[in-house]
Structures are given as C-alpha cells and as structure tokens.
PDB file of C-alpha atoms in Angstrom:
ATOM      1  CA  UNK A   1     -28.427  15.669  35.826  1.00  0.00           C
ATOM      2  CA  UNK A   2     -28.225  16.816  32.238  1.00  0.00           C
ATOM      3  CA  UNK A   3     -24.509  15.993  32.146  1.00  0.00           C
ATOM      4  CA  UNK A   4     -25.185  12.509  33.515  1.00  0.00           C
ATOM      5  CA  UNK A   5     -27.818  11.825  30.847  1.00  0.00           C
ATOM      6  CA  UNK A   6     -25.447  13.070  28.150  1.00  0.00           C
ATOM      7  CA  UNK A   7     -22.688  10.755  29.338  1.00  0.00           C
ATOM      8  CA  UNK A   8     -25.100   7.827  29.407  1.00  0.00           C
ATOM      9  CA  UNK A   9     -26.183   8.510  25.830  1.00  0.00           C
ATOM     10  CA  UNK A  10     -22.561   8.706  24.683  1.00  0.00           C
ATOM     11  CA  UNK A  11     -21.744   5.450  26.481  1.00  0.00           C
ATOM     12  CA  UNK A  12     -24.683   3.664  24.877  1.00  0.00           C
ATOM     13  CA  UNK A  13     -23.706   5.053  21.513  1.00  0.00           C
ATOM     14  CA  UNK A  14     -20.158   3.778  21.868  1.00  0.00           C
ATOM     15  CA  UNK A  15     -21.412   0.323  22.862  1.00  0.00           C
ATOM     16  CA  UNK A  16     -23.673   0.288  19.814  1.00  0.00           C
ATOM     17  CA  UNK A  17     -20.772   0.797  17.395  1.00  0.00           C
ATOM     18  CA  UNK A  18     -19.908  -2.629  15.976  1.00  0.00           C
ATOM     19  CA  UNK A  19     -16.382  -3.797  16.693  1.00  0.00           C
ATOM     20  CA  UNK A  20     -14.015  -4.001  13.752  1.00  0.00           C
ATOM     21  CA  UNK A  21     -12.974  -7.452  12.567  1.00  0.00           C
ATOM     22  CA  UNK A  22      -9.296  -8.128  13.218  1.00  0.00           C
ATOM     23  CA  UNK A  23      -7.089  -7.698  10.188  1.00  0.00           C
ATOM     24  CA  UNK A  24      -6.084 -10.861   8.360  1.00  0.00           C
ATOM     25  CA  UNK A  25      -2.334 -11.527   8.741  1.00  0.00           C
ATOM     26  CA  UNK A  26      -1.591 -10.612   5.120  1.00  0.00           C
ATOM     27  CA  UNK A  27      -3.370  -7.265   5.564  1.00  0.00           C
ATOM     28  CA  UNK A  28      -1.392  -6.143   8.601  1.00  0.00           C
ATOM     29  CA  UNK A  29       1.207  -3.364   8.233  1.00  0.00           C
ATOM     30  CA  UNK A  30       4.263  -4.592   6.359  1.00  0.00           C
ATOM     31  CA  UNK A  31       7.860  -4.267   7.424  1.00  0.00           C
ATOM     32  CA  UNK A  32       9.898  -1.813   5.386  1.00  0.00           C
ATOM     33  CA  UNK A  33      11.738  -4.477   3.352  1.00  0.00           C
ATOM     34  CA  UNK A  34       8.886  -6.974   3.291  1.00  0.00           C
ATOM     35  CA  UNK A  35       7.952  -8.446  -0.067  1.00  0.00           C
ATOM     36  CA  UNK A  36       4.539  -7.505  -1.383  1.00  0.00           C
ATOM     37  CA  UNK A  37       2.179 -10.095  -2.914  1.00  0.00           C
ATOM     38  CA  UNK A  38       4.202 -13.156  -1.794  1.00  0.00           C
ATOM     39  CA  UNK A  39       1.742 -15.533  -3.480  1.00  0.00           C
ATOM     40  CA  UNK A  40       3.104 -14.392  -6.835  1.00  0.00           C
ATOM     41  CA  UNK A  41       6.289 -16.248  -5.938  1.00  0.00           C
ATOM     42  CA  UNK A  42       4.305 -19.484  -5.834  1.00  0.00           C
ATOM     43  CA  UNK A  43       2.480 -18.895  -9.106  1.00  0.00           C
ATOM     44  CA  UNK A  44       3.152 -19.461 -12.779  1.00  0.00           C
ATOM     45  CA  UNK A  45       4.904 -16.119 -13.122  1.00  0.00           C
ATOM     46  CA  UNK A  46       7.269 -16.710 -10.197  1.00  0.00           C
ATOM     47  CA  UNK A  47      10.281 -16.479 -12.521  1.00  0.00           C
ATOM     48  CA  UNK A  48       9.561 -12.764 -12.984  1.00  0.00           C
ATOM     49  CA  UNK A  49      10.012 -12.035  -9.278  1.00  0.00           C
ATOM     50  CA  UNK A  50      12.109 -14.793  -7.748  1.00  0.00           C
ATOM     51  CA  UNK A  51      15.316 -12.739  -7.939  1.00  0.00           C
ATOM     52  CA  UNK A  52      13.769 -10.350  -5.382  1.00  0.00           C
ATOM     53  CA  UNK A  53      14.527 -13.001  -2.778  1.00  0.00           C
ATOM     54  CA  UNK A  54      18.264 -12.936  -3.481  1.00  0.00           C
ATOM     55  CA  UNK A  55      18.976  -9.937  -1.265  1.00  0.00           C
ATOM     56  CA  UNK A  56      16.761 -11.331   1.516  1.00  0.00           C
ATOM     57  CA  UNK A  57      18.601 -14.643   1.861  1.00  0.00           C
ATOM     58  CA  UNK A  58      21.388 -14.534   4.440  1.00  0.00           C
ATOM     59  CA  UNK A  59      24.981 -14.224   3.280  1.00  0.00           C
ATOM     60  CA  UNK A  60      25.806 -17.715   4.565  1.00  0.00           C
ATOM     61  CA  UNK A  61      23.089 -19.302   2.414  1.00  0.00           C
ATOM     62  CA  UNK A  62      23.044 -17.029  -0.616  1.00  0.00           C
ATOM     63  CA  UNK A  63      25.451 -18.963  -2.831  1.00  0.00           C
ATOM     64  CA  UNK A  64      23.597 -22.249  -2.443  1.00  0.00           C
ATOM     65  CA  UNK A  65      20.265 -20.445  -2.840  1.00  0.00           C
ATOM     66  CA  UNK A  66      21.387 -18.797  -6.099  1.00  0.00           C
ATOM     67  CA  UNK A  67      22.700 -22.066  -7.518  1.00  0.00           C
ATOM     68  CA  UNK A  68      19.574 -23.996  -6.578  1.00  0.00           C
ATOM     69  CA  UNK A  69      17.040 -21.441  -7.742  1.00  0.00           C
ATOM     70  CA  UNK A  70      18.783 -21.219 -11.147  1.00  0.00           C
ATOM     71  CA  UNK A  71      18.709 -24.992 -11.495  1.00  0.00           C
ATOM     72  CA  UNK A  72      15.039 -25.210 -10.613  1.00  0.00           C
ATOM     73  CA  UNK A  73      13.835 -22.220 -12.618  1.00  0.00           C
ATOM     74  CA  UNK A  74      15.824 -23.300 -15.674  1.00  0.00           C
ATOM     75  CA  UNK A  75      14.546 -26.903 -15.663  1.00  0.00           C
ATOM     76  CA  UNK A  76      13.278 -27.932 -19.095  1.00  0.00           C
ATOM     77  CA  UNK A  77      11.695 -31.041 -20.553  1.00  0.00           C
ATOM     78  CA  UNK A  78       9.570 -32.074 -17.576  1.00  0.00           C
ATOM     79  CA  UNK A  79      11.917 -34.590 -15.924  1.00  0.00           C
ATOM     80  CA  UNK A  80      10.382 -37.135 -13.593  1.00  0.00           C
ATOM     81  CA  UNK A  81      10.434 -35.719 -10.090  1.00  0.00           C
ATOM     82  CA  UNK A  82      11.748 -38.886  -8.441  1.00  0.00           C
ATOM     83  CA  UNK A  83      14.582 -39.309 -10.923  1.00  0.00           C
ATOM     84  CA  UNK A  84      15.618 -35.680 -10.562  1.00  0.00           C
ATOM     85  CA  UNK A  85      15.565 -35.799  -6.756  1.00  0.00           C
ATOM     86  CA  UNK A  86      17.701 -38.949  -6.806  1.00  0.00           C
ATOM     87  CA  UNK A  87      20.382 -37.239  -8.891  1.00  0.00           C
ATOM     88  CA  UNK A  88      23.134 -34.944  -7.593  1.00  0.00           C
ATOM     89  CA  UNK A  89      21.178 -31.774  -8.362  1.00  0.00           C
ATOM     90  CA  UNK A  90      18.136 -33.112  -6.526  1.00  0.00           C
ATOM     91  CA  UNK A  91      20.169 -34.077  -3.487  1.00  0.00           C
ATOM     92  CA  UNK A  92      21.684 -30.583  -3.394  1.00  0.00           C
ATOM     93  CA  UNK A  93      18.159 -29.187  -3.764  1.00  0.00           C
ATOM     94  CA  UNK A  94      16.944 -31.057  -0.671  1.00  0.00           C
ATOM     95  CA  UNK A  95      19.952 -29.899   1.339  1.00  0.00           C
ATOM     96  CA  UNK A  96      19.255 -26.303   0.321  1.00  0.00           C
ATOM     97  CA  UNK A  97      15.608 -26.647   1.341  1.00  0.00           C
ATOM     98  CA  UNK A  98      16.694 -27.869   4.766  1.00  0.00           C
ATOM     99  CA  UNK A  99      19.009 -24.902   5.234  1.00  0.00           C
ATOM    100  CA  UNK A 100      16.371 -22.395   4.132  1.00  0.00           C
ATOM    101  CA  UNK A 101      13.694 -23.890   6.397  1.00  0.00           C
ATOM    102  CA  UNK A 102      15.995 -23.327   9.367  1.00  0.00           C
ATOM    103  CA  UNK A 103      16.442 -19.670   8.468  1.00  0.00           C
ATOM    104  CA  UNK A 104      14.390 -16.486   8.434  1.00  0.00           C
ATOM    105  CA  UNK A 105      10.805 -15.971   7.319  1.00  0.00           C
ATOM    106  CA  UNK A 106      12.081 -14.761   3.925  1.00  0.00           C
ATOM    107  CA  UNK A 107      14.180 -17.904   3.606  1.00  0.00           C
ATOM    108  CA  UNK A 108      11.141 -19.995   4.488  1.00  0.00           C
ATOM    109  CA  UNK A 109       9.310 -18.337   1.605  1.00  0.00           C
ATOM    110  CA  UNK A 110      12.311 -19.049  -0.616  1.00  0.00           C
ATOM    111  CA  UNK A 111      12.146 -22.751   0.313  1.00  0.00           C
ATOM    112  CA  UNK A 112       8.453 -22.931  -0.530  1.00  0.00           C
ATOM    113  CA  UNK A 113       9.054 -21.047  -3.783  1.00  0.00           C
ATOM    114  CA  UNK A 114      11.608 -23.666  -4.854  1.00  0.00           C
ATOM    115  CA  UNK A 115       9.255 -26.513  -3.935  1.00  0.00           C
ATOM    116  CA  UNK A 116       6.269 -25.189  -5.857  1.00  0.00           C
ATOM    117  CA  UNK A 117       8.365 -24.365  -8.906  1.00  0.00           C
ATOM    118  CA  UNK A 118       9.856 -27.850  -8.900  1.00  0.00           C
ATOM    119  CA  UNK A 119       6.327 -29.274  -8.714  1.00  0.00           C
ATOM    120  CA  UNK A 120       5.411 -27.172 -11.751  1.00  0.00           C
ATOM    121  CA  UNK A 121       8.447 -28.160 -13.846  1.00  0.00           C
ATOM    122  CA  UNK A 122       8.544 -31.911 -13.180  1.00  0.00           C
ATOM    123  CA  UNK A 123       6.277 -34.896 -13.743  1.00  0.00           C
ATOM    124  CA  UNK A 124       4.822 -36.718 -10.739  1.00  0.00           C
ATOM    125  CA  UNK A 125       1.894 -38.704 -12.119  1.00  0.00           C
ATOM    126  CA  UNK A 126       1.137 -42.400 -11.677  1.00  0.00           C
ATOM    127  CA  UNK A 127       3.466 -45.093 -12.926  1.00  0.00           C
ATOM    128  CA  UNK A 128       2.646 -48.348 -14.675  1.00  0.00           C
ATOM    129  CA  UNK A 129       1.366 -49.987 -11.490  1.00  0.00           C
ATOM    130  CA  UNK A 130      -0.751 -46.938 -10.684  1.00  0.00           C
ATOM    131  CA  UNK A 131       1.391 -46.135  -7.699  1.00  0.00           C
ATOM    132  CA  UNK A 132       3.076 -42.819  -7.334  1.00  0.00           C
ATOM    133  CA  UNK A 133       6.100 -42.549  -5.076  1.00  0.00           C
ATOM    134  CA  UNK A 134       7.054 -39.260  -6.780  1.00  0.00           C
ATOM    135  CA  UNK A 135       3.873 -37.540  -5.615  1.00  0.00           C
ATOM    136  CA  UNK A 136       4.453 -38.940  -2.132  1.00  0.00           C
ATOM    137  CA  UNK A 137       7.936 -37.442  -2.156  1.00  0.00           C
ATOM    138  CA  UNK A 138       6.510 -34.072  -3.165  1.00  0.00           C
ATOM    139  CA  UNK A 139       3.995 -34.272  -0.327  1.00  0.00           C
ATOM    140  CA  UNK A 140       6.844 -35.022   2.104  1.00  0.00           C
ATOM    141  CA  UNK A 141       8.774 -31.951   0.937  1.00  0.00           C
ATOM    142  CA  UNK A 142       5.720 -29.792   1.633  1.00  0.00           C
ATOM    143  CA  UNK A 143       5.079 -31.569   4.942  1.00  0.00           C
ATOM    144  CA  UNK A 144       8.625 -30.777   6.073  1.00  0.00           C
ATOM    145  CA  UNK A 145       7.941 -27.092   5.420  1.00  0.00           C
ATOM    146  CA  UNK A 146       4.660 -27.211   7.332  1.00  0.00           C
ATOM    147  CA  UNK A 147       6.289 -28.934  10.321  1.00  0.00           C
ATOM    148  CA  UNK A 148       8.896 -26.200  10.493  1.00  0.00           C
ATOM    149  CA  UNK A 149       6.724 -23.162   9.781  1.00  0.00           C
ATOM    150  CA  UNK A 150       2.959 -23.680  10.014  1.00  0.00           C
ATOM    151  CA  UNK A 151       2.669 -22.325  13.583  1.00  0.00           C
ATOM    152  CA  UNK A 152       4.671 -19.169  12.933  1.00  0.00           C
ATOM    153  CA  UNK A 153       3.539 -18.666   9.347  1.00  0.00           C
ATOM    154  CA  UNK A 154      -0.192 -18.698  10.060  1.00  0.00           C
ATOM    155  CA  UNK A 155      -0.116 -15.296  11.777  1.00  0.00           C
ATOM    156  CA  UNK A 156       2.737 -13.779   9.780  1.00  0.00           C
ATOM    157  CA  UNK A 157       1.975 -10.990   7.308  1.00  0.00           C
ATOM    158  CA  UNK A 158       4.444 -12.429   4.776  1.00  0.00           C
ATOM    159  CA  UNK A 159       3.788 -16.150   5.199  1.00  0.00           C
ATOM    160  CA  UNK A 160       0.130 -16.598   6.104  1.00  0.00           C
ATOM    161  CA  UNK A 161      -1.137 -16.957   2.521  1.00  0.00           C
ATOM    162  CA  UNK A 162       1.807 -19.174   1.481  1.00  0.00           C
ATOM    163  CA  UNK A 163       1.098 -21.383   4.523  1.00  0.00           C
ATOM    164  CA  UNK A 164      -2.482 -21.865   3.339  1.00  0.00           C
ATOM    165  CA  UNK A 165      -1.170 -22.646  -0.142  1.00  0.00           C
ATOM    166  CA  UNK A 166       1.335 -25.155   1.246  1.00  0.00           C
ATOM    167  CA  UNK A 167      -1.433 -26.985   3.101  1.00  0.00           C
ATOM    168  CA  UNK A 168      -3.486 -27.158  -0.085  1.00  0.00           C
ATOM    169  CA  UNK A 169      -0.495 -28.323  -2.138  1.00  0.00           C
ATOM    170  CA  UNK A 170       0.172 -31.075   0.401  1.00  0.00           C
ATOM    171  CA  UNK A 171      -3.402 -32.268  -0.091  1.00  0.00           C
ATOM    172  CA  UNK A 172      -3.097 -32.093  -3.887  1.00  0.00           C
ATOM    173  CA  UNK A 173       0.113 -34.144  -3.934  1.00  0.00           C
ATOM    174  CA  UNK A 174      -1.464 -36.694  -1.598  1.00  0.00           C
ATOM    175  CA  UNK A 175      -4.600 -36.890  -3.743  1.00  0.00           C
ATOM    176  CA  UNK A 176      -2.494 -37.656  -6.811  1.00  0.00           C
ATOM    177  CA  UNK A 177      -0.336 -40.135  -4.895  1.00  0.00           C
ATOM    178  CA  UNK A 178      -3.346 -42.021  -3.546  1.00  0.00           C
ATOM    179  CA  UNK A 179      -5.095 -42.722  -6.851  1.00  0.00           C
ATOM    180  CA  UNK A 180      -5.438 -46.395  -7.747  1.00  0.00           C
ATOM    181  CA  UNK A 181      -7.017 -48.284 -10.626  1.00  0.00           C
ATOM    182  CA  UNK A 182     -10.065 -48.749  -8.417  1.00  0.00           C
ATOM    183  CA  UNK A 183     -10.649 -46.358  -5.537  1.00  0.00           C
ATOM    184  CA  UNK A 184      -7.852 -44.884  -3.456  1.00  0.00           C
ATOM    185  CA  UNK A 185      -5.055 -45.929  -1.138  1.00  0.00           C
ATOM    186  CA  UNK A 186      -6.887 -45.492   2.160  1.00  0.00           C
ATOM    187  CA  UNK A 187      -3.746 -46.012   4.254  1.00  0.00           C
ATOM    188  CA  UNK A 188      -2.050 -43.085   2.525  1.00  0.00           C
ATOM    189  CA  UNK A 189      -5.132 -40.905   3.010  1.00  0.00           C
ATOM    190  CA  UNK A 190      -5.270 -41.875   6.687  1.00  0.00           C
ATOM    191  CA  UNK A 191      -1.613 -40.957   7.197  1.00  0.00           C
ATOM    192  CA  UNK A 192      -2.108 -37.616   5.459  1.00  0.00           C
ATOM    193  CA  UNK A 193      -5.215 -36.857   7.507  1.00  0.00           C
ATOM    194  CA  UNK A 194      -3.350 -37.683  10.713  1.00  0.00           C
ATOM    195  CA  UNK A 195      -0.532 -35.340   9.711  1.00  0.00           C
ATOM    196  CA  UNK A 196      -2.974 -32.540   8.943  1.00  0.00           C
ATOM    197  CA  UNK A 197      -4.715 -33.104  12.276  1.00  0.00           C
ATOM    198  CA  UNK A 198      -1.383 -32.373  13.982  1.00  0.00           C
ATOM    199  CA  UNK A 199      -1.098 -29.107  12.046  1.00  0.00           C
ATOM    200  CA  UNK A 200      -4.719 -28.033  12.510  1.00  0.00           C
ATOM    201  CA  UNK A 201      -5.492 -29.071  16.115  1.00  0.00           C
ATOM    202  CA  UNK A 202      -3.498 -28.567  19.288  1.00  0.00           C
ATOM    203  CA  UNK A 203      -3.061 -31.065  22.118  1.00  0.00           C
ATOM    204  CA  UNK A 204      -6.446 -30.037  23.571  1.00  0.00           C
ATOM    205  CA  UNK A 205      -8.201 -30.547  20.243  1.00  0.00           C
ATOM    206  CA  UNK A 206      -8.614 -26.818  19.624  1.00  0.00           C
ATOM    207  CA  UNK A 207      -8.034 -25.215  16.236  1.00  0.00           C
ATOM    208  CA  UNK A 208      -4.479 -24.021  15.676  1.00  0.00           C
ATOM    209  CA  UNK A 209      -3.620 -20.636  14.211  1.00  0.00           C
ATOM    210  CA  UNK A 210      -3.207 -22.326  10.825  1.00  0.00           C
ATOM    211  CA  UNK A 211      -6.697 -23.837  10.990  1.00  0.00           C
ATOM    212  CA  UNK A 212      -8.208 -20.493  11.975  1.00  0.00           C
ATOM    213  CA  UNK A 213      -6.396 -18.708   9.169  1.00  0.00           C
ATOM    214  CA  UNK A 214      -7.541 -21.241   6.576  1.00  0.00           C
ATOM    215  CA  UNK A 215     -11.144 -21.129   7.770  1.00  0.00           C
ATOM    216  CA  UNK A 216     -11.202 -17.333   7.744  1.00  0.00           C
ATOM    217  CA  UNK A 217      -9.938 -17.161   4.157  1.00  0.00           C
ATOM    218  CA  UNK A 218     -11.479 -20.348   2.701  1.00  0.00           C
ATOM    219  CA  UNK A 219     -14.363 -21.577   4.896  1.00  0.00           C
ATOM    220  CA  UNK A 220     -15.058 -24.755   2.886  1.00  0.00           C
ATOM    221  CA  UNK A 221     -11.475 -25.999   2.643  1.00  0.00           C
ATOM    222  CA  UNK A 222     -11.423 -27.978   5.890  1.00  0.00           C
ATOM    223  CA  UNK A 223     -14.891 -29.498   5.640  1.00  0.00           C
ATOM    224  CA  UNK A 224     -14.873 -33.274   5.438  1.00  0.00           C
ATOM    225  CA  UNK A 225     -11.476 -33.819   7.058  1.00  0.00           C
ATOM    226  CA  UNK A 226     -13.080 -36.120   9.617  1.00  0.00           C
ATOM    227  CA  UNK A 227     -14.934 -38.135   6.983  1.00  0.00           C
ATOM    228  CA  UNK A 228     -13.691 -41.491   5.750  1.00  0.00           C
ATOM    229  CA  UNK A 229     -14.602 -40.834   2.119  1.00  0.00           C
ATOM    230  CA  UNK A 230     -12.016 -38.553   0.490  1.00  0.00           C
ATOM    231  CA  UNK A 231     -11.176 -36.397   3.530  1.00  0.00           C
ATOM    232  CA  UNK A 232      -8.806 -34.174   1.528  1.00  0.00           C
ATOM    233  CA  UNK A 233     -11.371 -33.116  -1.068  1.00  0.00           C
ATOM    234  CA  UNK A 234     -11.884 -29.613   0.364  1.00  0.00           C
ATOM    235  CA  UNK A 235      -8.190 -28.781   0.460  1.00  0.00           C
ATOM    236  CA  UNK A 236      -7.674 -30.379  -2.945  1.00  0.00           C
ATOM    237  CA  UNK A 237     -10.379 -28.117  -4.397  1.00  0.00           C
ATOM    238  CA  UNK A 238      -8.572 -25.155  -2.834  1.00  0.00           C
ATOM    239  CA  UNK A 239      -5.324 -26.317  -4.446  1.00  0.00           C
ATOM    240  CA  UNK A 240      -7.018 -26.249  -7.838  1.00  0.00           C
ATOM    241  CA  UNK A 241      -7.971 -22.618  -7.268  1.00  0.00           C
ATOM    242  CA  UNK A 242      -4.547 -21.604  -5.981  1.00  0.00           C
ATOM    243  CA  UNK A 243      -2.512 -23.768  -8.373  1.00  0.00           C
ATOM    244  CA  UNK A 244      -4.755 -24.326 -11.409  1.00  0.00           C
ATOM    245  CA  UNK A 245      -3.671 -27.322 -13.458  1.00  0.00           C
ATOM    246  CA  UNK A 246      -0.849 -28.299 -11.101  1.00  0.00           C
ATOM    247  CA  UNK A 247      -1.461 -32.059 -11.038  1.00  0.00           C
ATOM    248  CA  UNK A 248       1.864 -33.678 -11.905  1.00  0.00           C
ATOM    249  CA  UNK A 249       1.299 -33.748 -15.680  1.00  0.00           C
ATOM    250  CA  UNK A 250       3.815 -30.932 -16.306  1.00  0.00           C
ATOM    251  CA  UNK A 251       1.971 -29.655 -19.368  1.00  0.00           C
TER     252      UNK A 251
END
C-alpha cells in the first residue's frame, strides 16, 4: 500500500512539472561547420564576415560566388539599383543568385547576403513620377528567395532568422515601391499580400512553419495582414528593427 501511494505521489509530481517550450530553430544544436550568428551576414558589418561563406559554397559555384560577392561588396557611389541590374554585372548577379538558391542551405544564405548588401549599396527610391520599379525589382529578388527556401528555412537552425528577415525586407521594399504622391498603389499592396498569404498559409488555411516562426519571435509582425489599410505595416516595422535605415536612400 505504501509503495502504491509513493508511486502515485511521484506520478502526480511528474505531471505537475511544466513542459519545456520547444527550442527556437536558431537555438537548436549547430552542425560542426555551421556558421554562428548568421544575421550578422545581413547587417551593416557583413563585409567583416562574408568571406566565411567562401569555403561553404560548392566548388562548382565558388568562382562565380567570389566574383559576384566582390562586385557587390565593393560597390561605391550608390548606383541606381535598376540601372545596375540592367548592366552586365547586374545580369551576372541575378544568374549567380539563381545558382545559389538552387544549392545548399549555406548557398541560400549566401544568396540572401548578396541581396541585402546590394539593397544597402544602391538607391531604390521613387522616381520623378513617384513610381518605383527599382524597389519592385528588389522585392522580386527577395520573393524568389522566399519561394525557394521559406518552407525549409523556417525550421532550419542556420536559416530561420534570415528567413524572417527576408520576409520583412520583402515588405519594406514593397512599402517603398507602393508610395504615391497621394496614398498608395493598392494593386501592388494586394499582390504583395497575396504572395505573403502563399508563404504564410497552407492549402487548408493553416499557418505555415514560416508564419509560426515569425509569430514566435515577433508576435506583432503579422498583425493587420488581412486589413485593407496598409496590410504590410507590421512587417515593415520589423524591417526597420532588423535593417535600420534601409529604405532605398543609400545614405
């Protein structure tokens, strides 16, 4: 009898212990060669660490990666993003991004590193007519990365935080692109919201891994996405925290 009571007490005690919250993807055990603090590669000091990616890019892509990352990280004078992308270096840049997106998780991070650095070193503000095709082109570059990687990246210890950052940067580029003399381009906002819905909800309308990861780290970022008035405001505010001052002015 005494033994039975003792077992019951132990069982109740075990049930009373609160369960541990699951580790966030970025906090899970790292692989031996995995880069630490990957968000630093998307920040203002990325030039100090970008060479760490060289050894992690596959042999078949390393030459084009090295050439492209030198071009991007040595850009001076704040060229207009659209003009640069239309030139031979920009066309090679887009080809390199495509190759890296089709590669490993480290190469996916390399592609996003190039994209964010290009956004930092070029100008993509409004033109004379208050339209901004350059910002739209930046948003498409980020959207291509999200299409290729958002599902896998959201639960990946290396890519989960960069995936959140990419989603926020997509919203920031779209916010800049949609500004008009009066109000906003609602058709552009609607297209961006529809794209994000594909990334954040599955076919049954349930939250995707990316949506869950964003909500866990930044609960307010996805509020308002279903609203007609400025649906990207939450993600745009997150972009300002993750990429302070990154608004196309290239200061």
